[in-house]
Amino acid sequence: MKKLSETLTELGIAFTFPVEIKNADGNKTYYEDSDGFWSKREYDANGRETYYEDSDGFWNKWEYDANGNKTY
């Protein structure tokens, strides 16, 4: 995955580290620090984390039942 900082640099957009993006609910969806570490997250409609991935190759996926219990 191409780091966001690389894209911003190519586009000539000024930024500072850490680079953080949050969704409309305030949940962090992207993070990148000056050492090159990045992580991204996805959430369901109830704000529960459903996916995580980072630059170290770690990833995880979660699913929930109708009661909000983790099922996967």
PDB file of N, CA and C in Angstrom:
ATOM      1  N   MET A   1       0.841  -1.170   0.000  1.00  0.00           N
ATOM      2  CA  MET A   1       0.000   0.000   0.000  1.00  0.00           C
ATOM      3  C   MET A   1       0.888   1.235   0.000  1.00  0.00           C
ATOM      4  N   LYS A   2       0.535   2.202  -0.806  1.00  0.00           N
ATOM      5  CA  LYS A   2       1.251   3.463  -0.853  1.00  0.00           C
ATOM      6  C   LYS A   2       0.854   4.301   0.360  1.00  0.00           C
ATOM      7  N   LYS A   3       1.854   4.855   1.061  1.00  0.00           N
ATOM      8  CA  LYS A   3       1.568   5.675   2.234  1.00  0.00           C
ATOM      9  C   LYS A   3       0.924   6.992   1.818  1.00  0.00           C
ATOM     10  N   LEU A   4       0.022   7.481   2.637  1.00  0.00           N
ATOM     11  CA  LEU A   4      -0.648   8.748   2.367  1.00  0.00           C
ATOM     12  C   LEU A   4       0.355   9.887   2.264  1.00  0.00           C
ATOM     13  N   SER A   5       1.389   9.864   3.092  1.00  0.00           N
ATOM     14  CA  SER A   5       2.387  10.938   3.053  1.00  0.00           C
ATOM     15  C   SER A   5       3.057  11.020   1.686  1.00  0.00           C
ATOM     16  N   GLU A   6       3.247   9.886   1.028  1.00  0.00           N
ATOM     17  CA  GLU A   6       3.843   9.890  -0.315  1.00  0.00           C
ATOM     18  C   GLU A   6       2.918  10.575  -1.314  1.00  0.00           C
ATOM     19  N   THR A   7       1.644  10.267  -1.233  1.00  0.00           N
ATOM     20  CA  THR A   7       0.663  10.891  -2.132  1.00  0.00           C
ATOM     21  C   THR A   7       0.577  12.388  -1.880  1.00  0.00           C
ATOM     22  N   LEU A   8       0.524  12.785  -0.621  1.00  0.00           N
ATOM     23  CA  LEU A   8       0.463  14.212  -0.296  1.00  0.00           C
ATOM     24  C   LEU A   8       1.696  14.949  -0.807  1.00  0.00           C
ATOM     25  N   THR A   9       2.863  14.341  -0.669  1.00  0.00           N
ATOM     26  CA  THR A   9       4.100  14.949  -1.153  1.00  0.00           C
ATOM     27  C   THR A   9       4.065  15.104  -2.676  1.00  0.00           C
ATOM     28  N   GLU A  10       3.633  14.048  -3.374  1.00  0.00           N
ATOM     29  CA  GLU A  10       3.537  14.109  -4.833  1.00  0.00           C
ATOM     30  C   GLU A  10       2.589  15.217  -5.292  1.00  0.00           C
ATOM     31  N   LEU A  11       1.537  15.441  -4.544  1.00  0.00           N
ATOM     32  CA  LEU A  11       0.549  16.457  -4.898  1.00  0.00           C
ATOM     33  C   LEU A  11       0.948  17.855  -4.427  1.00  0.00           C
ATOM     34  N   GLY A  12       2.047  17.947  -3.681  1.00  0.00           N
ATOM     35  CA  GLY A  12       2.508  19.238  -3.193  1.00  0.00           C
ATOM     36  C   GLY A  12       1.666  19.776  -2.051  1.00  0.00           C
ATOM     37  N   ILE A  13       1.035  18.882  -1.309  1.00  0.00           N
ATOM     38  CA  ILE A  13       0.184  19.281  -0.181  1.00  0.00           C
ATOM     39  C   ILE A  13       1.006  19.222   1.109  1.00  0.00           C
ATOM     40  N   ALA A  14       1.068  20.330   1.810  1.00  0.00           N
ATOM     41  CA  ALA A  14       1.815  20.393   3.069  1.00  0.00           C
ATOM     42  C   ALA A  14       1.090  19.605   4.155  1.00  0.00           C
ATOM     43  N   PHE A  15       1.860  18.929   5.014  1.00  0.00           N
ATOM     44  CA  PHE A  15       1.294  18.163   6.121  1.00  0.00           C
ATOM     45  C   PHE A  15       2.349  18.033   7.201  1.00  0.00           C
ATOM     46  N   THR A  16       1.921  17.621   8.375  1.00  0.00           N
ATOM     47  CA  THR A  16       2.838  17.317   9.467  1.00  0.00           C
ATOM     48  C   THR A  16       2.487  15.943  10.012  1.00  0.00           C
ATOM     49  N   PHE A  17       3.467  15.320  10.633  1.00  0.00           N
ATOM     50  CA  PHE A  17       3.237  14.012  11.261  1.00  0.00           C
ATOM     51  C   PHE A  17       2.800  14.221  12.697  1.00  0.00           C
ATOM     52  N   PRO A  18       2.015  13.366  13.255  1.00  0.00           N
ATOM     53  CA  PRO A  18       1.425  12.215  12.577  1.00  0.00           C
ATOM     54  C   PRO A  18       0.276  12.638  11.661  1.00  0.00           C
ATOM     55  N   VAL A  19       0.070  11.846  10.606  1.00  0.00           N
ATOM     56  CA  VAL A  19      -1.058  12.047   9.706  1.00  0.00           C
ATOM     57  C   VAL A  19      -2.201  11.181  10.254  1.00  0.00           C
ATOM     58  N   GLU A  20      -3.320  11.815  10.534  1.00  0.00           N
ATOM     59  CA  GLU A  20      -4.483  11.086  11.056  1.00  0.00           C
ATOM     60  C   GLU A  20      -5.724  11.483  10.281  1.00  0.00           C
ATOM     61  N   ILE A  21      -6.533  10.487   9.972  1.00  0.00           N
ATOM     62  CA  ILE A  21      -7.827  10.728   9.336  1.00  0.00           C
ATOM     63  C   ILE A  21      -8.877  10.055  10.208  1.00  0.00           C
ATOM     64  N   LYS A  22      -9.957  10.764  10.458  1.00  0.00           N
ATOM     65  CA  LYS A  22     -11.070  10.213  11.226  1.00  0.00           C
ATOM     66  C   LYS A  22     -12.330  10.285  10.374  1.00  0.00           C
ATOM     67  N   ASN A  23     -13.247   9.348  10.611  1.00  0.00           N
ATOM     68  CA  ASN A  23     -14.513   9.375   9.882  1.00  0.00           C
ATOM     69  C   ASN A  23     -15.472  10.360  10.553  1.00  0.00           C
ATOM     70  N   ALA A  24     -16.665  10.481  10.014  1.00  0.00           N
ATOM     71  CA  ALA A  24     -17.647  11.448  10.519  1.00  0.00           C
ATOM     72  C   ALA A  24     -18.024  11.191  11.977  1.00  0.00           C
ATOM     73  N   ASP A  25     -17.851   9.957  12.448  1.00  0.00           N
ATOM     74  CA  ASP A  25     -18.170   9.614  13.839  1.00  0.00           C
ATOM     75  C   ASP A  25     -16.990   9.833  14.781  1.00  0.00           C
ATOM     76  N   GLY A  26     -15.864  10.292  14.244  1.00  0.00           N
ATOM     77  CA  GLY A  26     -14.686  10.546  15.078  1.00  0.00           C
ATOM     78  C   GLY A  26     -13.790   9.345  15.264  1.00  0.00           C
ATOM     79  N   ASN A  27     -14.058   8.239  14.573  1.00  0.00           N
ATOM     80  CA  ASN A  27     -13.216   7.046  14.671  1.00  0.00           C
ATOM     81  C   ASN A  27     -12.000   7.191  13.764  1.00  0.00           C
ATOM     82  N   LYS A  28     -10.832   6.875  14.292  1.00  0.00           N
ATOM     83  CA  LYS A  28      -9.604   6.969  13.511  1.00  0.00           C
ATOM     84  C   LYS A  28      -9.608   5.898  12.424  1.00  0.00           C
ATOM     85  N   THR A  29      -9.493   6.311  11.161  1.00  0.00           N
ATOM     86  CA  THR A  29      -9.483   5.367  10.051  1.00  0.00           C
ATOM     87  C   THR A  29      -8.095   5.212   9.440  1.00  0.00           C
ATOM     88  N   TYR A  30      -7.218   6.193   9.655  1.00  0.00           N
ATOM     89  CA  TYR A  30      -5.850   6.105   9.129  1.00  0.00           C
ATOM     90  C   TYR A  30      -4.916   6.845  10.070  1.00  0.00           C
ATOM     91  N   TYR A  31      -3.723   6.260  10.252  1.00  0.00           N
ATOM     92  CA  TYR A  31      -2.682   6.883  11.073  1.00  0.00           C
ATOM     93  C   TYR A  31      -1.337   6.581  10.422  1.00  0.00           C
ATOM     94  N   GLU A  32      -0.469   7.574  10.387  1.00  0.00           N
ATOM     95  CA  GLU A  32       0.887   7.370   9.876  1.00  0.00           C
ATOM     96  C   GLU A  32       1.836   8.253  10.664  1.00  0.00           C
ATOM     97  N   ASP A  33       2.979   7.675  11.087  1.00  0.00           N
ATOM     98  CA  ASP A  33       3.950   8.486  11.816  1.00  0.00           C
ATOM     99  C   ASP A  33       5.181   8.750  10.960  1.00  0.00           C
ATOM    100  N   SER A  34       6.088   9.542  11.475  1.00  0.00           N
ATOM    101  CA  SER A  34       7.265   9.965  10.712  1.00  0.00           C
ATOM    102  C   SER A  34       8.271   8.833  10.489  1.00  0.00           C
ATOM    103  N   ASP A  35       8.124   7.728  11.200  1.00  0.00           N
ATOM    104  CA  ASP A  35       9.010   6.571  11.007  1.00  0.00           C
ATOM    105  C   ASP A  35       8.507   5.650   9.897  1.00  0.00           C
ATOM    106  N   GLY A  36       7.362   5.983   9.302  1.00  0.00           N
ATOM    107  CA  GLY A  36       6.825   5.172   8.210  1.00  0.00           C
ATOM    108  C   GLY A  36       5.782   4.160   8.638  1.00  0.00           C
ATOM    109  N   PHE A  37       5.535   4.055   9.954  1.00  0.00           N
ATOM    110  CA  PHE A  37       4.484   3.133  10.405  1.00  0.00           C
ATOM    111  C   PHE A  37       3.128   3.711  10.044  1.00  0.00           C
ATOM    112  N   TRP A  38       2.229   2.855   9.514  1.00  0.00           N
ATOM    113  CA  TRP A  38       0.859   3.279   9.223  1.00  0.00           C
ATOM    114  C   TRP A  38      -0.106   2.198   9.680  1.00  0.00           C
ATOM    115  N   SER A  39      -1.323   2.613   9.919  1.00  0.00           N
ATOM    116  CA  SER A  39      -2.397   1.661  10.223  1.00  0.00           C
ATOM    117  C   SER A  39      -3.694   2.212   9.659  1.00  0.00           C
ATOM    118  N   LYS A  40      -4.571   1.295   9.304  1.00  0.00           N
ATOM    119  CA  LYS A  40      -5.895   1.708   8.837  1.00  0.00           C
ATOM    120  C   LYS A  40      -6.937   0.826   9.495  1.00  0.00           C
ATOM    121  N   ARG A  41      -8.108   1.413   9.697  1.00  0.00           N
ATOM    122  CA  ARG A  41      -9.211   0.732  10.370  1.00  0.00           C
ATOM    123  C   ARG A  41     -10.505   0.978   9.616  1.00  0.00           C
ATOM    124  N   GLU A  42     -11.426   0.018   9.731  1.00  0.00           N
ATOM    125  CA  GLU A  42     -12.776   0.177   9.188  1.00  0.00           C
ATOM    126  C   GLU A  42     -13.763  -0.132  10.307  1.00  0.00           C
ATOM    127  N   TYR A  43     -14.941   0.464  10.206  1.00  0.00           N
ATOM    128  CA  TYR A  43     -15.962   0.331  11.239  1.00  0.00           C
ATOM    129  C   TYR A  43     -17.308   0.012  10.597  1.00  0.00           C
ATOM    130  N   ASP A  44     -18.189  -0.635  11.357  1.00  0.00           N
ATOM    131  CA  ASP A  44     -19.543  -0.874  10.858  1.00  0.00           C
ATOM    132  C   ASP A  44     -20.432   0.324  11.193  1.00  0.00           C
ATOM    133  N   ALA A  45     -21.696   0.233  10.827  1.00  0.00           N
ATOM    134  CA  ALA A  45     -22.637   1.348  11.026  1.00  0.00           C
ATOM    135  C   ALA A  45     -22.836   1.677  12.503  1.00  0.00           C
ATOM    136  N   ASN A  46     -22.493   0.747  13.396  1.00  0.00           N
ATOM    137  CA  ASN A  46     -22.627   0.980  14.832  1.00  0.00           C
ATOM    138  C   ASN A  46     -21.333   1.469  15.475  1.00  0.00           C
ATOM    139  N   GLY A  47     -20.333   1.754  14.653  1.00  0.00           N
ATOM    140  CA  GLY A  47     -19.075   2.276  15.174  1.00  0.00           C
ATOM    141  C   GLY A  47     -18.132   1.232  15.723  1.00  0.00           C
ATOM    142  N   ARG A  48     -18.421  -0.042  15.478  1.00  0.00           N
ATOM    143  CA  ARG A  48     -17.549  -1.117  15.965  1.00  0.00           C
ATOM    144  C   ARG A  48     -16.468  -1.398  14.925  1.00  0.00           C
ATOM    145  N   GLU A  49     -15.250  -1.567  15.398  1.00  0.00           N
ATOM    146  CA  GLU A  49     -14.144  -1.848  14.493  1.00  0.00           C
ATOM    147  C   GLU A  49     -14.355  -3.201  13.817  1.00  0.00           C
ATOM    148  N   THR A  50     -14.241  -3.221  12.488  1.00  0.00           N
ATOM    149  CA  THR A  50     -14.429  -4.460  11.745  1.00  0.00           C
ATOM    150  C   THR A  50     -13.170  -4.900  11.018  1.00  0.00           C
ATOM    151  N   TYR A  51     -12.196  -4.013  10.878  1.00  0.00           N
ATOM    152  CA  TYR A  51     -10.969  -4.362  10.164  1.00  0.00           C
ATOM    153  C   TYR A  51      -9.822  -3.489  10.654  1.00  0.00           C
ATOM    154  N   TYR A  52      -8.645  -4.102  10.775  1.00  0.00           N
ATOM    155  CA  TYR A  52      -7.422  -3.382  11.141  1.00  0.00           C
ATOM    156  C   TYR A  52      -6.284  -3.952  10.314  1.00  0.00           C
ATOM    157  N   GLU A  53      -5.424  -3.079   9.834  1.00  0.00           N
ATOM    158  CA  GLU A  53      -4.231  -3.493   9.087  1.00  0.00           C
ATOM    159  C   GLU A  53      -3.128  -2.485   9.365  1.00  0.00           C
ATOM    160  N   ASP A  54      -1.865  -2.968   9.439  1.00  0.00           N
ATOM    161  CA  ASP A  54      -0.772  -2.021   9.632  1.00  0.00           C
ATOM    162  C   ASP A  54       0.433  -2.367   8.769  1.00  0.00           C
ATOM    163  N   SER A  55       1.411  -1.483   8.774  1.00  0.00           N
ATOM    164  CA  SER A  55       2.588  -1.618   7.918  1.00  0.00           C
ATOM    165  C   SER A  55       3.500  -2.765   8.332  1.00  0.00           C
ATOM    166  N   ASP A  56       3.304  -3.324   9.504  1.00  0.00           N
ATOM    167  CA  ASP A  56       4.090  -4.485   9.939  1.00  0.00           C
ATOM    168  C   ASP A  56       3.526  -5.792   9.386  1.00  0.00           C
ATOM    169  N   GLY A  57       2.415  -5.705   8.639  1.00  0.00           N
ATOM    170  CA  GLY A  57       1.807  -6.897   8.057  1.00  0.00           C
ATOM    171  C   GLY A  57       0.732  -7.519   8.932  1.00  0.00           C
ATOM    172  N   PHE A  58       0.455  -6.933  10.081  1.00  0.00           N
ATOM    173  CA  PHE A  58      -0.587  -7.454  10.958  1.00  0.00           C
ATOM    174  C   PHE A  58      -1.946  -6.994  10.454  1.00  0.00           C
ATOM    175  N   TRP A  59      -2.925  -7.880  10.504  1.00  0.00           N
ATOM    176  CA  TRP A  59      -4.289  -7.496  10.169  1.00  0.00           C
ATOM    177  C   TRP A  59      -5.249  -8.349  10.992  1.00  0.00           C
ATOM    178  N   ASN A  60      -6.444  -7.842  11.130  1.00  0.00           N
ATOM    179  CA  ASN A  60      -7.479  -8.549  11.875  1.00  0.00           C
ATOM    180  C   ASN A  60      -8.827  -8.123  11.325  1.00  0.00           C
ATOM    181  N   LYS A  61      -9.792  -9.026  11.399  1.00  0.00           N
ATOM    182  CA  LYS A  61     -11.142  -8.744  10.938  1.00  0.00           C
ATOM    183  C   LYS A  61     -12.117  -9.234  11.996  1.00  0.00           C
ATOM    184  N   TRP A  62     -13.182  -8.448  12.234  1.00  0.00           N
ATOM    185  CA  TRP A  62     -14.195  -8.808  13.217  1.00  0.00           C
ATOM    186  C   TRP A  62     -15.582  -8.739  12.583  1.00  0.00           C
ATOM    187  N   GLU A  63     -16.460  -9.603  13.059  1.00  0.00           N
ATOM    188  CA  GLU A  63     -17.879  -9.549  12.689  1.00  0.00           C
ATOM    189  C   GLU A  63     -18.676  -9.643  13.983  1.00  0.00           C
ATOM    190  N   TYR A  64     -19.872  -9.085  13.949  1.00  0.00           N
ATOM    191  CA  TYR A  64     -20.712  -9.026  15.150  1.00  0.00           C
ATOM    192  C   TYR A  64     -22.105  -9.555  14.831  1.00  0.00           C
ATOM    193  N   ASP A  65     -22.748 -10.136  15.848  1.00  0.00           N
ATOM    194  CA  ASP A  65     -24.130 -10.569  15.665  1.00  0.00           C
ATOM    195  C   ASP A  65     -25.077  -9.406  15.968  1.00  0.00           C
ATOM    196  N   ALA A  66     -26.365  -9.660  15.879  1.00  0.00           N
ATOM    197  CA  ALA A  66     -27.376  -8.610  16.068  1.00  0.00           C
ATOM    198  C   ALA A  66     -27.331  -8.001  17.475  1.00  0.00           C
ATOM    199  N   ASN A  67     -26.752  -8.724  18.443  1.00  0.00           N
ATOM    200  CA  ASN A  67     -26.650  -8.227  19.814  1.00  0.00           C
ATOM    201  C   ASN A  67     -25.339  -7.508  20.077  1.00  0.00           C
ATOM    202  N   GLY A  68     -24.499  -7.390  19.059  1.00  0.00           N
ATOM    203  CA  GLY A  68     -23.230  -6.694  19.225  1.00  0.00           C
ATOM    204  C   GLY A  68     -22.099  -7.560  19.740  1.00  0.00           C
ATOM    205  N   ASN A  69     -22.313  -8.865  19.797  1.00  0.00           N
ATOM    206  CA  ASN A  69     -21.260  -9.788  20.252  1.00  0.00           C
ATOM    207  C   ASN A  69     -20.338 -10.149  19.101  1.00  0.00           C
ATOM    208  N   LYS A  70     -19.047 -10.185  19.364  1.00  0.00           N
ATOM    209  CA  LYS A  70     -18.101 -10.614  18.333  1.00  0.00           C
ATOM    210  C   LYS A  70     -18.368 -12.076  18.004  1.00  0.00           C
ATOM    211  N   THR A  71     -18.489 -12.350  16.717  1.00  0.00           N
ATOM    212  CA  THR A  71     -18.715 -13.723  16.286  1.00  0.00           C
ATOM    213  C   THR A  71     -17.562 -14.249  15.454  1.00  0.00           C
ATOM    214  N   TYR A  72     -16.681 -13.350  15.025  1.00  0.00           N
ATOM    215  CA  TYR A  72     -15.554 -13.743  14.190  1.00  0.00           C
ATOM    216  C   TYR A  72     -14.396 -12.817  14.454  1.00  0.00           C
TER     217      TYR A  72
END
